[in-house]
PDB file of C-alpha atoms in Angstrom:
ATOM      1  CA  UNK A   1     -35.776 -13.005 -47.354  1.00  0.00           C
ATOM      2  CA  UNK A   2     -37.566 -12.665 -43.892  1.00  0.00           C
ATOM      3  CA  UNK A   3     -34.875 -15.133 -42.284  1.00  0.00           C
ATOM      4  CA  UNK A   4     -32.023 -12.837 -44.057  1.00  0.00           C
ATOM      5  CA  UNK A   5     -33.600  -9.617 -42.682  1.00  0.00           C
ATOM      6  CA  UNK A   6     -33.906 -11.279 -38.991  1.00  0.00           C
ATOM      7  CA  UNK A   7     -29.714 -12.328 -39.270  1.00  0.00           C
ATOM      8  CA  UNK A   8     -28.741  -8.049 -40.224  1.00  0.00           C
ATOM      9  CA  UNK A   9     -30.834  -6.927 -37.388  1.00  0.00           C
ATOM     10  CA  UNK A  10     -29.643  -8.883 -34.617  1.00  0.00           C
ATOM     11  CA  UNK A  11     -26.165  -8.269 -36.064  1.00  0.00           C
ATOM     12  CA  UNK A  12     -27.038  -4.838 -35.906  1.00  0.00           C
ATOM     13  CA  UNK A  13     -27.705  -5.174 -32.450  1.00  0.00           C
ATOM     14  CA  UNK A  14     -25.227  -7.609 -31.135  1.00  0.00           C
ATOM     15  CA  UNK A  15     -22.666  -4.390 -33.063  1.00  0.00           C
ATOM     16  CA  UNK A  16     -24.922  -1.439 -30.643  1.00  0.00           C
ATOM     17  CA  UNK A  17     -24.302  -3.830 -27.467  1.00  0.00           C
ATOM     18  CA  UNK A  18     -21.030  -4.139 -28.166  1.00  0.00           C
ATOM     19  CA  UNK A  19     -20.145  -0.853 -28.825  1.00  0.00           C
ATOM     20  CA  UNK A  20     -22.602   0.791 -25.809  1.00  0.00           C
ATOM     21  CA  UNK A  21     -20.370  -1.881 -23.529  1.00  0.00           C
ATOM     22  CA  UNK A  22     -17.166  -0.980 -25.127  1.00  0.00           C
ATOM     23  CA  UNK A  23     -17.501   2.563 -24.143  1.00  0.00           C
ATOM     24  CA  UNK A  24     -18.904   2.220 -20.660  1.00  0.00           C
ATOM     25  CA  UNK A  25     -15.318   0.085 -19.692  1.00  0.00           C
ATOM     26  CA  UNK A  26     -13.543   3.054 -22.168  1.00  0.00           C
ATOM     27  CA  UNK A  27     -15.412   5.605 -20.166  1.00  0.00           C
ATOM     28  CA  UNK A  28     -14.805   3.504 -15.852  1.00  0.00           C
ATOM     29  CA  UNK A  29     -11.240   3.212 -17.130  1.00  0.00           C
ATOM     30  CA  UNK A  30     -11.567   7.293 -18.089  1.00  0.00           C
ATOM     31  CA  UNK A  31     -12.605   7.532 -14.283  1.00  0.00           C
ATOM     32  CA  UNK A  32     -10.822   5.387 -12.604  1.00  0.00           C
ATOM     33  CA  UNK A  33      -6.993   6.513 -14.379  1.00  0.00           C
ATOM     34  CA  UNK A  34      -8.885  10.104 -13.639  1.00  0.00           C
ATOM     35  CA  UNK A  35      -9.234   8.869  -9.985  1.00  0.00           C
ATOM     36  CA  UNK A  36      -5.572   7.769  -9.550  1.00  0.00           C
ATOM     37  CA  UNK A  37      -3.902  10.894 -11.340  1.00  0.00           C
ATOM     38  CA  UNK A  38      -6.327  12.967  -8.882  1.00  0.00           C
ATOM     39  CA  UNK A  39      -4.924  11.417  -5.953  1.00  0.00           C
ATOM     40  CA  UNK A  40      -0.766  11.857  -7.288  1.00  0.00           C
ATOM     41  CA  UNK A  41      -1.333  15.544  -7.227  1.00  0.00           C
ATOM     42  CA  UNK A  42      -3.196  15.791  -3.887  1.00  0.00           C
ATOM     43  CA  UNK A  43      -0.423  13.653  -3.119  1.00  0.00           C
ATOM     44  CA  UNK A  44       1.934  15.750  -4.078  1.00  0.00           C
ATOM     45  CA  UNK A  45       0.595  18.855  -3.283  1.00  0.00           C
ATOM     46  CA  UNK A  46       0.347  17.654   0.376  1.00  0.00           C
ATOM     47  CA  UNK A  47       4.142  16.986   0.033  1.00  0.00           C
ATOM     48  CA  UNK A  48       4.994  20.156  -0.736  1.00  0.00           C
ATOM     49  CA  UNK A  49       2.851  21.464   2.010  1.00  0.00           C
ATOM     50  CA  UNK A  50       4.774  19.598   4.614  1.00  0.00           C
ATOM     51  CA  UNK A  51       8.129  20.522   3.062  1.00  0.00           C
ATOM     52  CA  UNK A  52       7.634  24.272   2.774  1.00  0.00           C
ATOM     53  CA  UNK A  53       6.456  24.028   6.550  1.00  0.00           C
ATOM     54  CA  UNK A  54       9.739  22.304   7.041  1.00  0.00           C
ATOM     55  CA  UNK A  55      12.834  24.341   5.879  1.00  0.00           C
ATOM     56  CA  UNK A  56      10.763  27.262   6.742  1.00  0.00           C
ATOM     57  CA  UNK A  57      11.747  26.387   9.911  1.00  0.00           C
ATOM     58  CA  UNK A  58      14.973  24.608   9.438  1.00  0.00           C
ATOM     59  CA  UNK A  59      15.767  28.108   7.589  1.00  0.00           C
ATOM     60  CA  UNK A  60      15.088  30.122  10.996  1.00  0.00           C
ATOM     61  CA  UNK A  61      16.960  27.174  12.764  1.00  0.00           C
ATOM     62  CA  UNK A  62      20.037  27.273  10.867  1.00  0.00           C
ATOM     63  CA  UNK A  63      19.815  31.682  10.624  1.00  0.00           C
ATOM     64  CA  UNK A  64      19.549  31.290  15.252  1.00  0.00           C
ATOM     65  CA  UNK A  65      22.866  29.329  14.376  1.00  0.00           C
ATOM     66  CA  UNK A  66      24.782  31.993  12.034  1.00  0.00           C
ATOM     67  CA  UNK A  67      23.595  34.917  14.725  1.00  0.00           C
ATOM     68  CA  UNK A  68      25.136  32.744  18.140  1.00  0.00           C
ATOM     69  CA  UNK A  69      26.979  29.812  16.769  1.00  0.00           C
ATOM     70  CA  UNK A  70      28.855  28.457  19.498  1.00  0.00           C
ATOM     71  CA  UNK A  71      25.847  29.108  21.604  1.00  0.00           C
ATOM     72  CA  UNK A  72      22.646  27.275  20.061  1.00  0.00           C
ATOM     73  CA  UNK A  73      25.159  24.212  19.268  1.00  0.00           C
ATOM     74  CA  UNK A  74      26.359  23.409  22.063  1.00  0.00           C
ATOM     75  CA  UNK A  75      22.640  23.661  23.358  1.00  0.00           C
ATOM     76  CA  UNK A  76      21.439  21.583  20.852  1.00  0.00           C
ATOM     77  CA  UNK A  77      23.990  19.139  21.833  1.00  0.00           C
ATOM     78  CA  UNK A  78      23.905  19.527  25.237  1.00  0.00           C
ATOM     79  CA  UNK A  79      20.531  19.605  25.624  1.00  0.00           C
ATOM     80  CA  UNK A  80      18.638  17.702  23.095  1.00  0.00           C
ATOM     81  CA  UNK A  81      14.996  18.168  22.957  1.00  0.00           C
ATOM     82  CA  UNK A  82      12.122  19.109  20.092  1.00  0.00           C
ATOM     83  CA  UNK A  83      14.449  20.921  17.307  1.00  0.00           C
ATOM     84  CA  UNK A  84      13.642  24.443  15.474  1.00  0.00           C
ATOM     85  CA  UNK A  85      12.363  22.161  12.559  1.00  0.00           C
ATOM     86  CA  UNK A  86      10.082  20.200  13.375  1.00  0.00           C
ATOM     87  CA  UNK A  87       7.310  22.838  15.055  1.00  0.00           C
ATOM     88  CA  UNK A  88       5.035  24.004  12.342  1.00  0.00           C
ATOM     89  CA  UNK A  89       4.603  19.902  11.651  1.00  0.00           C
ATOM     90  CA  UNK A  90       4.226  18.891  15.736  1.00  0.00           C
ATOM     91  CA  UNK A  91       1.395  21.363  15.442  1.00  0.00           C
ATOM     92  CA  UNK A  92      -0.309  19.482  12.563  1.00  0.00           C
ATOM     93  CA  UNK A  93       0.121  15.391  13.843  1.00  0.00           C
ATOM     94  CA  UNK A  94       2.385  14.536  16.852  1.00  0.00           C
ATOM     95  CA  UNK A  95       3.334  11.208  15.408  1.00  0.00           C
ATOM     96  CA  UNK A  96       5.676  13.305  13.968  1.00  0.00           C
ATOM     97  CA  UNK A  97       9.318  11.578  14.631  1.00  0.00           C
ATOM     98  CA  UNK A  98      11.879  12.991  11.480  1.00  0.00           C
ATOM     99  CA  UNK A  99      13.291  13.585   8.217  1.00  0.00           C
ATOM    100  CA  UNK A 100      14.052  11.773   5.717  1.00  0.00           C
ATOM    101  CA  UNK A 101      15.892  12.944   2.254  1.00  0.00           C
ATOM    102  CA  UNK A 102      17.188  10.778  -0.767  1.00  0.00           C
ATOM    103  CA  UNK A 103      19.824  12.901  -2.541  1.00  0.00           C
ATOM    104  CA  UNK A 104      19.119  11.480  -6.370  1.00  0.00           C
ATOM    105  CA  UNK A 105      15.374  10.416  -5.280  1.00  0.00           C
ATOM    106  CA  UNK A 106      11.635  12.216  -4.752  1.00  0.00           C
ATOM    107  CA  UNK A 107      12.276  10.877  -1.175  1.00  0.00           C
ATOM    108  CA  UNK A 108      11.953  14.079   0.809  1.00  0.00           C
ATOM    109  CA  UNK A 109       9.187  13.604   3.638  1.00  0.00           C
ATOM    110  CA  UNK A 110       8.130  13.359   6.531  1.00  0.00           C
ATOM    111  CA  UNK A 111       8.357  10.428   9.248  1.00  0.00           C
ATOM    112  CA  UNK A 112       5.554   9.408  11.669  1.00  0.00           C
ATOM    113  CA  UNK A 113       4.949   6.802  14.518  1.00  0.00           C
ATOM    114  CA  UNK A 114       2.248   5.061  15.794  1.00  0.00           C
ATOM    115  CA  UNK A 115       1.417   2.972  17.620  1.00  0.00           C
ATOM    116  CA  UNK A 116       1.400  -0.305  15.187  1.00  0.00           C
ATOM    117  CA  UNK A 117       2.927  -0.696  12.305  1.00  0.00           C
ATOM    118  CA  UNK A 118      -0.350  -0.665  10.271  1.00  0.00           C
ATOM    119  CA  UNK A 119      -2.094   2.995  11.052  1.00  0.00           C
ATOM    120  CA  UNK A 120       0.103   4.845   8.460  1.00  0.00           C
ATOM    121  CA  UNK A 121      -0.408   2.169   5.924  1.00  0.00           C
ATOM    122  CA  UNK A 122      -3.426   3.954   4.494  1.00  0.00           C
ATOM    123  CA  UNK A 123      -3.714   7.658   6.222  1.00  0.00           C
ATOM    124  CA  UNK A 124      -0.765  10.937   5.360  1.00  0.00           C
ATOM    125  CA  UNK A 125       0.634  12.925   8.108  1.00  0.00           C
ATOM    126  CA  UNK A 126      -1.707  13.950   8.723  1.00  0.00           C
ATOM    127  CA  UNK A 127      -4.059  11.994   9.240  1.00  0.00           C
ATOM    128  CA  UNK A 128      -5.415  11.994   6.196  1.00  0.00           C
ATOM    129  CA  UNK A 129      -6.910   8.231   3.897  1.00  0.00           C
ATOM    130  CA  UNK A 130      -4.509   7.333   1.989  1.00  0.00           C
ATOM    131  CA  UNK A 131      -3.695   5.808  -0.621  1.00  0.00           C
ATOM    132  CA  UNK A 132       0.136   6.642  -0.483  1.00  0.00           C
ATOM    133  CA  UNK A 133      -0.289   6.365   2.872  1.00  0.00           C
ATOM    134  CA  UNK A 134       3.084   7.673   4.926  1.00  0.00           C
ATOM    135  CA  UNK A 135       6.899   6.978   5.594  1.00  0.00           C
ATOM    136  CA  UNK A 136       6.553   5.699   9.879  1.00  0.00           C
ATOM    137  CA  UNK A 137       9.001   4.153  11.469  1.00  0.00           C
ATOM    138  CA  UNK A 138       8.435   0.446  13.881  1.00  0.00           C
ATOM    139  CA  UNK A 139       6.411   1.301  16.396  1.00  0.00           C
ATOM    140  CA  UNK A 140       8.518  -0.954  18.301  1.00  0.00           C
ATOM    141  CA  UNK A 141      11.560   2.378  17.625  1.00  0.00           C
ATOM    142  CA  UNK A 142      12.251   5.476  19.337  1.00  0.00           C
ATOM    143  CA  UNK A 143      13.394   8.730  18.129  1.00  0.00           C
ATOM    144  CA  UNK A 144      14.965  10.065  20.681  1.00  0.00           C
ATOM    145  CA  UNK A 145      16.779   6.817  21.568  1.00  0.00           C
ATOM    146  CA  UNK A 146      17.600   5.209  18.433  1.00  0.00           C
ATOM    147  CA  UNK A 147      17.829   0.921  18.303  1.00  0.00           C
ATOM    148  CA  UNK A 148      20.520  -1.020  17.236  1.00  0.00           C
ATOM    149  CA  UNK A 149      17.995  -1.700  14.028  1.00  0.00           C
ATOM    150  CA  UNK A 150      15.766   1.462  13.428  1.00  0.00           C
ATOM    151  CA  UNK A 151      13.974   0.566  10.127  1.00  0.00           C
ATOM    152  CA  UNK A 152      11.454   3.259   8.734  1.00  0.00           C
ATOM    153  CA  UNK A 153       8.387   1.376   6.408  1.00  0.00           C
ATOM    154  CA  UNK A 154       6.996   3.468   2.937  1.00  0.00           C
ATOM    155  CA  UNK A 155       4.680   2.287   0.051  1.00  0.00           C
ATOM    156  CA  UNK A 156       6.663   1.215  -3.612  1.00  0.00           C
ATOM    157  CA  UNK A 157       4.444   3.396  -5.603  1.00  0.00           C
ATOM    158  CA  UNK A 158       3.784   3.236  -8.922  1.00  0.00           C
ATOM    159  CA  UNK A 159       5.115   7.730  -9.717  1.00  0.00           C
ATOM    160  CA  UNK A 160       8.369   7.075  -7.681  1.00  0.00           C
ATOM    161  CA  UNK A 161       6.618   8.579  -4.561  1.00  0.00           C
ATOM    162  CA  UNK A 162       7.296   7.173  -0.654  1.00  0.00           C
ATOM    163  CA  UNK A 163       9.916   4.698  -1.220  1.00  0.00           C
ATOM    164  CA  UNK A 164       9.546   3.648  -4.984  1.00  0.00           C
ATOM    165  CA  UNK A 165      12.199   5.326  -5.833  1.00  0.00           C
ATOM    166  CA  UNK A 166      14.233   2.931  -3.296  1.00  0.00           C
ATOM    167  CA  UNK A 167      14.243   1.200  -7.270  1.00  0.00           C
ATOM    168  CA  UNK A 168      16.798   3.014  -8.036  1.00  0.00           C
ATOM    169  CA  UNK A 169      19.822   1.534  -5.507  1.00  0.00           C
ATOM    170  CA  UNK A 170      19.116  -1.350  -8.141  1.00  0.00           C
ATOM    171  CA  UNK A 171      21.658   0.325 -10.691  1.00  0.00           C
ATOM    172  CA  UNK A 172      24.914  -0.182 -10.098  1.00  0.00           C
ATOM    173  CA  UNK A 173      26.723   2.836 -10.587  1.00  0.00           C
ATOM    174  CA  UNK A 174      23.061   4.903  -9.282  1.00  0.00           C
ATOM    175  CA  UNK A 175      24.807   2.242  -6.332  1.00  0.00           C
ATOM    176  CA  UNK A 176      28.186   3.632  -5.488  1.00  0.00           C
ATOM    177  CA  UNK A 177      27.016   7.809  -6.226  1.00  0.00           C
ATOM    178  CA  UNK A 178      24.648   8.033  -3.724  1.00  0.00           C
ATOM    179  CA  UNK A 179      25.731   5.784  -0.025  1.00  0.00           C
ATOM    180  CA  UNK A 180      24.528   8.755   2.404  1.00  0.00           C
ATOM    181  CA  UNK A 181      21.478  10.025   2.741  1.00  0.00           C
ATOM    182  CA  UNK A 182      20.048  12.362   5.446  1.00  0.00           C
ATOM    183  CA  UNK A 183      17.409  11.372   8.133  1.00  0.00           C
ATOM    184  CA  UNK A 184      16.904  13.474  10.666  1.00  0.00           C
ATOM    185  CA  UNK A 185      15.194  13.460  14.546  1.00  0.00           C
ATOM    186  CA  UNK A 186      13.357  15.709  16.232  1.00  0.00           C
ATOM    187  CA  UNK A 187      16.004  15.604  18.263  1.00  0.00           C
ATOM    188  CA  UNK A 188      18.911  14.892  16.143  1.00  0.00           C
ATOM    189  CA  UNK A 189      20.767  14.680  13.014  1.00  0.00           C
ATOM    190  CA  UNK A 190      22.524  11.725  10.744  1.00  0.00           C
ATOM    191  CA  UNK A 191      23.753  11.129   7.654  1.00  0.00           C
ATOM    192  CA  UNK A 192      23.359   7.430   6.442  1.00  0.00           C
ATOM    193  CA  UNK A 193      25.868   5.716   5.360  1.00  0.00           C
ATOM    194  CA  UNK A 194      24.510   2.348   2.877  1.00  0.00           C
ATOM    195  CA  UNK A 195      26.245  -0.994   3.197  1.00  0.00           C
ATOM    196  CA  UNK A 196      23.294  -3.080   1.572  1.00  0.00           C
ATOM    197  CA  UNK A 197      21.120  -3.110  -0.920  1.00  0.00           C
ATOM    198  CA  UNK A 198      18.723  -6.326  -1.314  1.00  0.00           C
ATOM    199  CA  UNK A 199      15.994  -8.456  -2.411  1.00  0.00           C
ATOM    200  CA  UNK A 200      15.149 -10.933   0.148  1.00  0.00           C
ATOM    201  CA  UNK A 201      10.509 -11.787   1.224  1.00  0.00           C
ATOM    202  CA  UNK A 202       8.959 -11.708   4.534  1.00  0.00           C
ATOM    203  CA  UNK A 203      11.011 -15.063   5.678  1.00  0.00           C
ATOM    204  CA  UNK A 204      14.276 -13.302   6.218  1.00  0.00           C
ATOM    205  CA  UNK A 205      14.137 -11.489   9.016  1.00  0.00           C
ATOM    206  CA  UNK A 206      15.848  -7.896   8.689  1.00  0.00           C
ATOM    207  CA  UNK A 207      13.860  -5.945  10.656  1.00  0.00           C
ATOM    208  CA  UNK A 208      14.709  -7.220  14.604  1.00  0.00           C
ATOM    209  CA  UNK A 209      15.026  -4.216  17.044  1.00  0.00           C
ATOM    210  CA  UNK A 210      16.561  -6.129  19.995  1.00  0.00           C
ATOM    211  CA  UNK A 211      19.702  -8.393  20.334  1.00  0.00           C
ATOM    212  CA  UNK A 212      21.128 -10.403  23.278  1.00  0.00           C
ATOM    213  CA  UNK A 213      24.124  -9.102  22.848  1.00  0.00           C
ATOM    214  CA  UNK A 214      27.233  -8.365  20.785  1.00  0.00           C
ATOM    215  CA  UNK A 215      27.746 -11.267  19.246  1.00  0.00           C
ATOM    216  CA  UNK A 216      24.350 -11.724  18.240  1.00  0.00           C
ATOM    217  CA  UNK A 217      24.055  -7.937  16.844  1.00  0.00           C
ATOM    218  CA  UNK A 218      27.673  -7.827  15.024  1.00  0.00           C
ATOM    219  CA  UNK A 219      26.574 -11.801  13.649  1.00  0.00           C
ATOM    220  CA  UNK A 220      22.823  -9.605  12.115  1.00  0.00           C
ATOM    221  CA  UNK A 221      25.014  -7.657  10.765  1.00  0.00           C
ATOM    222  CA  UNK A 222      26.691  -9.562   8.546  1.00  0.00           C
ATOM    223  CA  UNK A 223      24.277 -11.444   7.768  1.00  0.00           C
ATOM    224  CA  UNK A 224      22.431  -8.938   5.895  1.00  0.00           C
ATOM    225  CA  UNK A 225      25.618  -6.686   5.103  1.00  0.00           C
ATOM    226  CA  UNK A 226      26.715 -10.175   3.071  1.00  0.00           C
ATOM    227  CA  UNK A 227      22.833 -10.221   0.972  1.00  0.00           C
ATOM    228  CA  UNK A 228      23.448  -6.381  -0.533  1.00  0.00           C
ATOM    229  CA  UNK A 229      24.104  -7.421  -4.417  1.00  0.00           C
ATOM    230  CA  UNK A 230      26.808  -4.655  -4.340  1.00  0.00           C
ATOM    231  CA  UNK A 231      29.396  -4.982  -1.777  1.00  0.00           C
ATOM    232  CA  UNK A 232      30.923  -2.236   0.131  1.00  0.00           C
ATOM    233  CA  UNK A 233      33.905  -1.370   2.240  1.00  0.00           C
ATOM    234  CA  UNK A 234      32.442  -0.685   5.046  1.00  0.00           C
ATOM    235  CA  UNK A 235      33.962  -2.319   8.688  1.00  0.00           C
ATOM    236  CA  UNK A 236      30.972  -3.369  10.856  1.00  0.00           C
ATOM    237  CA  UNK A 237      30.704  -3.038  14.397  1.00  0.00           C
ATOM    238  CA  UNK A 238      28.467  -3.852  17.386  1.00  0.00           C
ATOM    239  CA  UNK A 239      29.007  -0.434  18.312  1.00  0.00           C
ATOM    240  CA  UNK A 240      27.735   1.989  15.394  1.00  0.00           C
ATOM    241  CA  UNK A 241      23.883   1.301  15.070  1.00  0.00           C
ATOM    242  CA  UNK A 242      21.671   1.172  11.633  1.00  0.00           C
ATOM    243  CA  UNK A 243      19.243   2.279   9.738  1.00  0.00           C
ATOM    244  CA  UNK A 244      16.924   0.210   7.881  1.00  0.00           C
ATOM    245  CA  UNK A 245      15.090   0.792   5.075  1.00  0.00           C
ATOM    246  CA  UNK A 246      11.090  -1.294   3.654  1.00  0.00           C
ATOM    247  CA  UNK A 247       9.375  -1.380   1.024  1.00  0.00           C
ATOM    248  CA  UNK A 248       7.176  -4.252  -1.178  1.00  0.00           C
ATOM    249  CA  UNK A 249       8.450  -5.488  -4.359  1.00  0.00           C
ATOM    250  CA  UNK A 250       7.869  -7.623  -6.912  1.00  0.00           C
ATOM    251  CA  UNK A 251      10.923  -9.514  -7.455  1.00  0.00           C
ATOM    252  CA  UNK A 252      10.841 -12.271  -5.636  1.00  0.00           C
ATOM    253  CA  UNK A 253       7.750 -12.808  -4.485  1.00  0.00           C
ATOM    254  CA  UNK A 254       4.200 -10.303  -6.025  1.00  0.00           C
ATOM    255  CA  UNK A 255       2.977 -10.709  -2.104  1.00  0.00           C
ATOM    256  CA  UNK A 256       5.838 -10.955   0.296  1.00  0.00           C
ATOM    257  CA  UNK A 257       8.329  -9.771  -1.884  1.00  0.00           C
ATOM    258  CA  UNK A 258      10.537  -6.744  -0.411  1.00  0.00           C
ATOM    259  CA  UNK A 259      12.957  -4.787  -1.092  1.00  0.00           C
ATOM    260  CA  UNK A 260      15.673  -3.485   2.128  1.00  0.00           C
ATOM    261  CA  UNK A 261      18.114  -0.780   2.497  1.00  0.00           C
ATOM    262  CA  UNK A 262      20.284  -0.733   5.288  1.00  0.00           C
ATOM    263  CA  UNK A 263      22.950   2.347   6.216  1.00  0.00           C
ATOM    264  CA  UNK A 264      24.994   3.157   9.338  1.00  0.00           C
ATOM    265  CA  UNK A 265      23.721   5.484  11.601  1.00  0.00           C
ATOM    266  CA  UNK A 266      26.523   8.700  11.974  1.00  0.00           C
ATOM    267  CA  UNK A 267      25.055  11.090  13.973  1.00  0.00           C
ATOM    268  CA  UNK A 268      26.385  14.688  12.220  1.00  0.00           C
ATOM    269  CA  UNK A 269      26.678  17.937  14.834  1.00  0.00           C
ATOM    270  CA  UNK A 270      25.893  21.090  13.681  1.00  0.00           C
TER     271      UNK A 270
END
C-alpha cells in the first residue's frame, strides 16, 4: 500500500514538474516572439520616418522644377550636387548615399555606405543597433561616379522587409512584370532594367567591382546573364554599368547561399 501511495505521489510530482517546465518554456517563447514582433514594428516605424523625410523633400524639389523647369533641370544635370530630396536624411546620417524603390515590393528605403561591408549589417540608417540592419552599398563603390558594377546588400528578413522581398522575383510572372525599378543617388536618378536573377553561393564572384578592360567586363556580364533563371532579350554592352542586389538565401546552401539580381543602370533625366 505504501509503495502504491509513493508511486502516486512521485507521478504527481513529475506531472507538476513537467507542467511548470512547459509553462516556463511557453513564457520564454512568448517573450522571444514578442521581441521579434516589437523589432519588426520598430523597423517599420523607422522606415516610415525615412520615407516621410525623403518624399517630403522630393516634393519640394519637384515643386521647384515646376516653377522653373528648364533652369532647374539644366542645373541638376550640368552641375551635379547633393539633391534636395536627401537633405533631411543627411542631417541624420552623413553615410546616406541613395534611395532604392522597387515597385510591387516593400523595398522603399535609404541606402547607406560605410568603410567596410560589416558596419551596417546590424545597424539601421540612424546607426542604431538593429537585427534588420540597412540596405548598404559596397564600400568599394562610389555614389558620385558609378562603378561598372555597383553592389547593394540587404538582409533577407522573414517579414519581407529589407531584401526579403526579392524572393518574389523567383516567380516568372513577377519577374516579367517588374523588370524595372528606381535607384537614386545623392547626385542622379536611374531606371534599372533587370537582365538576370539567380541563386548562387559565395564561391561565385558576382561582386567584382574592377575589371581589366572592356573584354573582361563584357565576359563578366555574359557570365551573370547566362546564370539567370529567366531569359531576357536585353543586349549587353561594355559601355553600360550595372547595379547588383545581393542577399542571403537558403535554396542552395543555408550559410553560403545567395540570391542575386543584376540590372542595367540607365540615367533618368528630369
